[in-house]
Coordinates of C-alpha atoms in Angstrom, one line a residue:
M766 CA 77.6 103.1 67.2
A767 CA 78.1 106.9 67.5
K768 CA 79.6 108.8 64.6
D769 CA 82.1 110.7 66.7
I770 CA 83.9 107.5 67.4
T771 CA 87.0 106.5 65.4
Y772 CA 88.0 102.8 65.3
Y773 CA 91.5 101.4 64.7
L774 CA 92.7 97.8 64.1
D775 CA 96.3 97.1 65.1
D776 CA 97.9 93.8 64.0
K777 CA 99.8 93.4 67.3
T778 CA 97.3 94.7 69.9
G779 CA 93.9 94.4 68.4
L780 CA 90.8 96.7 68.3
W781 CA 90.9 100.2 69.5
K782 CA 88.6 103.2 69.5
K783 CA 88.9 106.9 70.3
E784 CA 85.9 108.6 71.7
K785 CA 85.7 112.2 73.0
G786 CA 89.5 112.4 73.4
S787 CA 89.8 109.1 75.3
E788 CA 91.2 105.9 74.1
F789 CA 89.7 102.5 74.6
F790 CA 91.1 99.0 74.0
F791 CA 88.8 96.0 73.5
S792 CA 90.0 93.3 75.8
R793 CA 89.5 89.8 74.5
K794 CA 90.1 88.5 78.0
E795 CA 87.3 90.5 79.6
L796 CA 85.3 90.9 76.4
T797 CA 84.7 94.6 77.2
W798 CA 86.2 98.0 76.4
I799 CA 89.0 99.2 78.7
K800 CA 89.9 102.8 78.9
S801 CA 93.6 103.4 78.4
R802 CA 95.4 105.5 81.0
I803 CA 98.2 106.4 78.6
V804 CA 98.3 107.8 75.1
F805 CA 98.6 104.6 73.0
I806 CA 97.1 105.5 69.6
L807 CA 99.8 107.0 67.4
P808 CA 99.1 109.8 64.9
A809 CA 100.1 107.4 62.0
W810 CA 97.2 105.2 62.9
D811 CA 94.8 107.7 61.4
Y812 CA 96.3 106.8 58.0
N813 CA 97.3 103.2 58.5
N814 CA 95.0 101.6 61.1
A815 CA 91.7 103.5 60.9
I816 CA 88.7 101.3 60.0
S817 CA 85.1 101.9 59.3
T818 CA 82.3 101.4 61.8
E819 CA 81.1 98.4 59.7
K820 CA 84.5 96.8 59.8
A821 CA 84.8 97.5 63.6
N822 CA 81.4 95.8 64.1
E823 CA 82.6 92.8 62.1
V824 CA 85.9 92.5 64.1
L825 CA 84.0 93.0 67.4
N826 CA 81.5 90.2 66.5
T827 CA 84.4 87.9 65.6
F828 CA 86.1 88.5 68.9
L829 CA 82.8 88.0 70.9
S830 CA 82.2 84.7 69.0
A831 CA 85.6 83.4 69.8
G832 CA 85.1 83.8 73.5
K833 CA 87.5 84.9 76.2
Q834 CA 91.2 84.7 75.4
E835 CA 93.0 84.1 78.7
D836 CA 96.5 84.5 77.2
E837 CA 95.9 88.1 76.1
I838 CA 98.8 90.5 76.7
I839 CA 97.8 93.9 77.9
P840 CA 99.2 96.5 75.4
R841 CA 102.1 98.5 76.6
R842 CA 104.5 101.3 75.4
Y843 CA 108.2 101.2 75.9
F844 CA 110.5 104.0 77.0
S845 CA 114.3 104.5 77.3
N846 CA 116.1 107.0 79.4
D847 CA 119.6 108.5 78.8
N848 CA 121.3 105.6 80.4
D849 CA 119.6 103.1 78.1
I850 CA 117.5 101.7 80.9
V851 CA 114.3 100.4 79.3
F852 CA 110.8 100.7 80.9
A853 CA 107.3 99.8 79.9
V854 CA 103.9 101.2 80.8
D855 CA 100.7 99.3 80.1
I856 CA 97.4 100.8 79.3
L857 CA 96.3 100.4 82.9
G858 CA 99.1 102.7 84.0
N859 CA 101.3 100.0 85.5
E860 CA 105.1 100.6 85.2
Y861 CA 107.8 98.1 84.7
Y862 CA 111.5 97.6 84.3
V863 CA 112.4 95.7 81.1
N864 CA 115.0 92.9 81.5
P865 CA 117.3 92.1 78.5
D866 CA 115.2 89.0 77.8
K867 CA 112.1 91.3 77.6
S868 CA 110.6 90.0 80.8
L869 CA 109.1 92.6 83.1
K870 CA 109.7 93.6 86.7
A871 CA 107.3 95.9 88.5
A872 CA 108.5 99.5 89.0
P873 CA 107.2 102.1 91.5
K874 CA 104.6 104.6 90.3
G875 CA 106.3 107.7 88.8
T876 CA 109.4 105.9 87.7
V877 CA 108.8 106.6 84.0
D878 CA 109.3 110.2 83.0
P879 CA 106.7 111.3 80.4
L880 CA 109.5 113.3 78.7
W881 CA 111.5 110.1 77.9
G882 CA 111.3 109.1 74.2
G883 CA 109.1 106.1 73.3
I884 CA 110.8 103.2 71.5
S885 CA 109.5 100.1 69.7
E886 CA 109.3 96.7 71.3
E887 CA 112.1 95.5 69.1
D888 CA 114.3 98.5 70.1
A889 CA 113.5 97.8 73.7
G890 CA 115.2 94.4 73.5
I891 CA 118.2 95.9 71.8
S892 CA 118.6 98.8 74.4
S893 CA 118.2 96.4 77.3
S894 CA 121.0 94.2 76.0
R895 CA 123.3 97.2 75.4
R896 CA 122.5 98.4 78.9
L897 CA 123.5 95.1 80.3
M898 CA 126.9 95.3 78.6
D899 CA 127.4 98.8 79.7
R900 CA 127.7 97.6 83.3
K901 CA 131.2 96.5 82.4
H902 CA 132.2 100.1 82.1
Y903 CA 131.3 101.0 85.7
I904 CA 134.8 100.6 87.0
A905 CA 136.2 102.9 84.3
F906 CA 133.5 105.5 85.0
F907 CA 134.0 105.5 88.7
A908 CA 137.8 105.5 88.4
A909 CA 137.5 108.5 86.1
L910 CA 135.3 110.2 88.7
C911 CA 137.9 109.5 91.3
L912 CA 140.6 111.1 89.2
F913 CA 138.5 114.1 88.5
L914 CA 137.9 114.6 92.3
S915 CA 141.5 113.9 93.0
G916 CA 142.5 116.7 90.7
I917 CA 140.2 119.1 92.5
E918 CA 141.5 117.9 95.8
Y919 CA 145.2 118.3 94.7
A920 CA 144.5 122.0 94.0
I921 CA 143.4 122.7 97.6
P922 CA 146.3 123.7 99.9
K923 CA 147.1 121.2 102.7
P924 CA 149.1 121.7 105.9
L925 CA 150.8 118.3 105.5
P926 CA 151.5 116.5 102.1
F927 CA 149.5 113.4 103.0
L928 CA 146.5 115.1 104.4
R929 CA 143.5 114.7 102.1
L930 CA 139.9 115.9 102.1
G931 CA 138.7 112.6 100.9
L932 CA 136.7 113.8 97.9
A933 CA 137.8 110.9 95.8
N934 CA 136.2 108.5 98.3
L935 CA 132.8 109.5 97.2
P936 CA 132.9 107.3 94.1
V937 CA 134.2 104.5 96.3
I938 CA 131.3 104.8 98.6
L939 CA 128.8 104.9 95.7
S940 CA 130.5 101.9 94.1
L941 CA 129.6 99.8 97.2
F942 CA 125.9 100.0 96.1
V943 CA 126.3 99.1 92.5
M944 CA 129.5 97.1 92.0
K945 CA 130.8 93.7 93.2
R946 CA 133.3 93.7 96.0
R947 CA 136.2 92.7 93.7
D948 CA 135.3 95.5 91.3
T949 CA 135.4 98.0 94.2
L950 CA 138.9 96.7 95.1
W951 CA 140.0 97.3 91.5
L952 CA 138.5 100.8 91.8
I953 CA 140.5 101.5 94.9
L954 CA 143.7 100.3 93.2
L955 CA 143.0 102.5 90.2
K956 CA 142.2 105.4 92.5
I957 CA 145.6 105.0 94.3
L958 CA 147.6 104.8 91.1
G959 CA 145.7 107.7 89.5
Q960 CA 146.2 110.0 92.6
G961 CA 149.9 109.1 92.5
I962 CA 150.2 110.1 88.8
I963 CA 148.1 113.3 89.2
T964 CA 150.1 114.5 92.2
G965 CA 153.5 113.3 90.9
T966 CA 154.1 111.2 94.1
L967 CA 153.9 107.8 92.5
F968 CA 157.6 107.0 93.5
S969 CA 157.7 108.9 96.7
Y970 CA 157.0 108.1 100.4
V971 CA 153.7 110.1 100.0
F972 CA 152.4 107.4 97.7
L973 CA 152.9 104.9 100.5
F974 CA 150.8 107.0 102.8
S975 CA 148.1 107.3 100.1
A976 CA 148.1 103.6 99.4
A977 CA 148.0 102.6 103.0
G978 CA 145.2 105.0 103.8
S979 CA 143.1 104.2 100.8
F980 CA 143.3 100.4 101.2
A981 CA 142.6 100.6 104.9
S982 CA 139.6 102.9 104.3
G983 CA 138.3 100.9 101.4
L984 CA 138.6 97.5 103.1
T985 CA 136.9 98.9 106.2
M986 CA 134.0 100.2 104.3
L987 CA 133.7 97.0 102.3
A988 CA 133.5 95.1 105.6
L989 CA 131.0 97.4 107.1
Y990 CA 128.8 98.0 104.1
P991 CA 126.5 95.0 104.8
L992 CA 125.6 96.7 108.1
C993 CA 124.9 100.0 106.4
K994 CA 121.2 99.3 105.6
K995 CA 120.6 97.8 109.1
S996 CA 122.4 99.8 111.7
L997 CA 125.0 102.1 110.0
S998 CA 124.3 105.2 108.1
L999 CA 126.4 106.5 105.2
V1000 CA 127.7 109.2 107.6
G1001 CA 128.9 106.4 109.9
L1002 CA 130.3 104.5 107.0
S1003 CA 132.3 107.5 105.9
L1004 CA 133.5 108.3 109.4
T1005 CA 134.8 104.8 109.9
G1006 CA 136.5 104.9 106.5
A1007 CA 138.1 108.2 107.4
L1008 CA 139.3 106.8 110.8
A1009 CA 140.8 103.7 109.2
N1010 CA 142.5 106.0 106.7
N1011 CA 144.1 108.1 109.4
L1012 CA 145.2 105.2 111.6
A1013 CA 146.9 103.6 108.6
Q1014 CA 148.7 106.8 107.7
L1015 CA 149.7 107.3 111.3
A1016 CA 151.1 103.8 111.4
M1017 CA 153.1 104.5 108.2
A1018 CA 154.3 107.9 109.6
R1019 CA 155.6 106.1 112.7
L1020 CA 157.4 103.4 110.8
I1021 CA 159.1 105.3 108.0
L1022 CA 159.1 109.1 108.8
F1023 CA 158.5 110.6 112.2
G1024 CA 159.0 107.7 114.6
T1025 CA 157.7 108.5 118.1
N1026 CA 157.2 112.1 117.1
T1027 CA 154.1 110.9 115.2
R1028 CA 152.1 111.7 118.4
Y1029 CA 152.5 115.4 117.7
I1030 CA 150.7 115.2 114.3
A1031 CA 148.2 112.5 115.4
P1032 CA 145.6 114.9 116.9
L1033 CA 145.6 117.2 113.8
L1034 CA 145.3 114.2 111.5
L1035 CA 142.5 112.5 113.4
I1036 CA 140.5 115.7 113.9
T1037 CA 140.8 116.6 110.2
G1038 CA 139.9 113.1 109.2
L1039 CA 136.8 113.1 111.4
V1040 CA 135.6 116.5 110.1
T1041 CA 136.1 115.6 106.4
G1042 CA 134.7 112.2 106.9
L1043 CA 131.6 113.7 108.5
L1044 CA 131.1 116.3 105.7
L1045 CA 131.6 113.6 103.0
G1046 CA 129.1 111.3 104.7
I1047 CA 126.5 114.1 105.0
F1048 CA 127.0 115.0 101.3
T1049 CA 126.9 111.3 100.2
E1050 CA 123.7 110.8 102.2
Y1051 CA 122.1 113.8 100.5
F1052 CA 123.4 112.8 97.1
C1053 CA 122.0 109.3 97.3
R1054 CA 118.6 110.6 98.3
K1055 CA 118.3 113.3 95.6
S1056 CA 120.2 112.1 92.6
R1057 CA 118.0 110.7 89.8
W1058 CA 121.1 109.5 88.1
F1059 CA 122.1 107.3 91.0
A1060 CA 118.5 106.1 91.5
Q1061 CA 118.6 104.9 87.8
I1062 CA 121.9 103.1 88.4
L1063 CA 120.3 101.4 91.5
A1064 CA 117.3 100.4 89.3
E1065 CA 119.7 99.0 86.8
K1066 CA 121.3 96.9 89.5
S1067 CA 118.0 95.5 90.5
L1068 CA 117.4 94.6 86.8
Q1069 CA 120.7 92.8 86.7
A1070 CA 119.8 90.8 89.8
A1071 CA 116.5 89.8 88.2
V1072 CA 118.0 88.4 85.1

């Protein structure tokens, strides 16, 4: 054996060697050295796991004498991102999502960011369990986002008190992808109450317009969402939600405020709703394609479904 080779013996993974900057793992399943595509040997191994050439020869002969071990587990490193989603990468370069029970689900190449911090196998199980519990906070998070966008929307001048740009509908649309239908309904209710509190209209007729429009829009999008991946884009989903919102508000205006004169504000309301619905749909489409944060949430949803 060459002198420029350093050998390591790890209690969990087995025999390793480092040669000319590359790392190799001795596979007891294949009975051969496998080159690692990731950095696996830790700096601490130089002090705690390094062994002599003679010791490496002895271990290698023991492995060869024992024959192939079909139940061998390929060594892997674990990583966690800022959202406590846990990933694993094995020495062959394969990437995985880690379920809370530590089972693995294949992930697309490039999912794991090299800048994410590595964690131990034990911590991987803890982080996965914590991530699973954090899903219960989705309603609160999206509701807070609705309130934030409602505050921005409230500061923008409007020609009529019940006209809205629909910014707060963005979290509602996103929630359709990651939350259950009943949770989205809770989100819509919290959005309506929050908007009423922020704008000071909770006990006024304006609140009735907001409630009617939000419920009509939310229920319409909930009903149409199953078609979104097949024949309806997010732009179309946003437009139908905006149309349902406007029609509900026009119905309320006719019943309690303007009567037959509602026809005079209908064109303005419908045109405004279609324009804002189109712009919101385009932005949502772009956001869903480009946002790494949202992609991680979708990945977490797939993990939840796999458990």
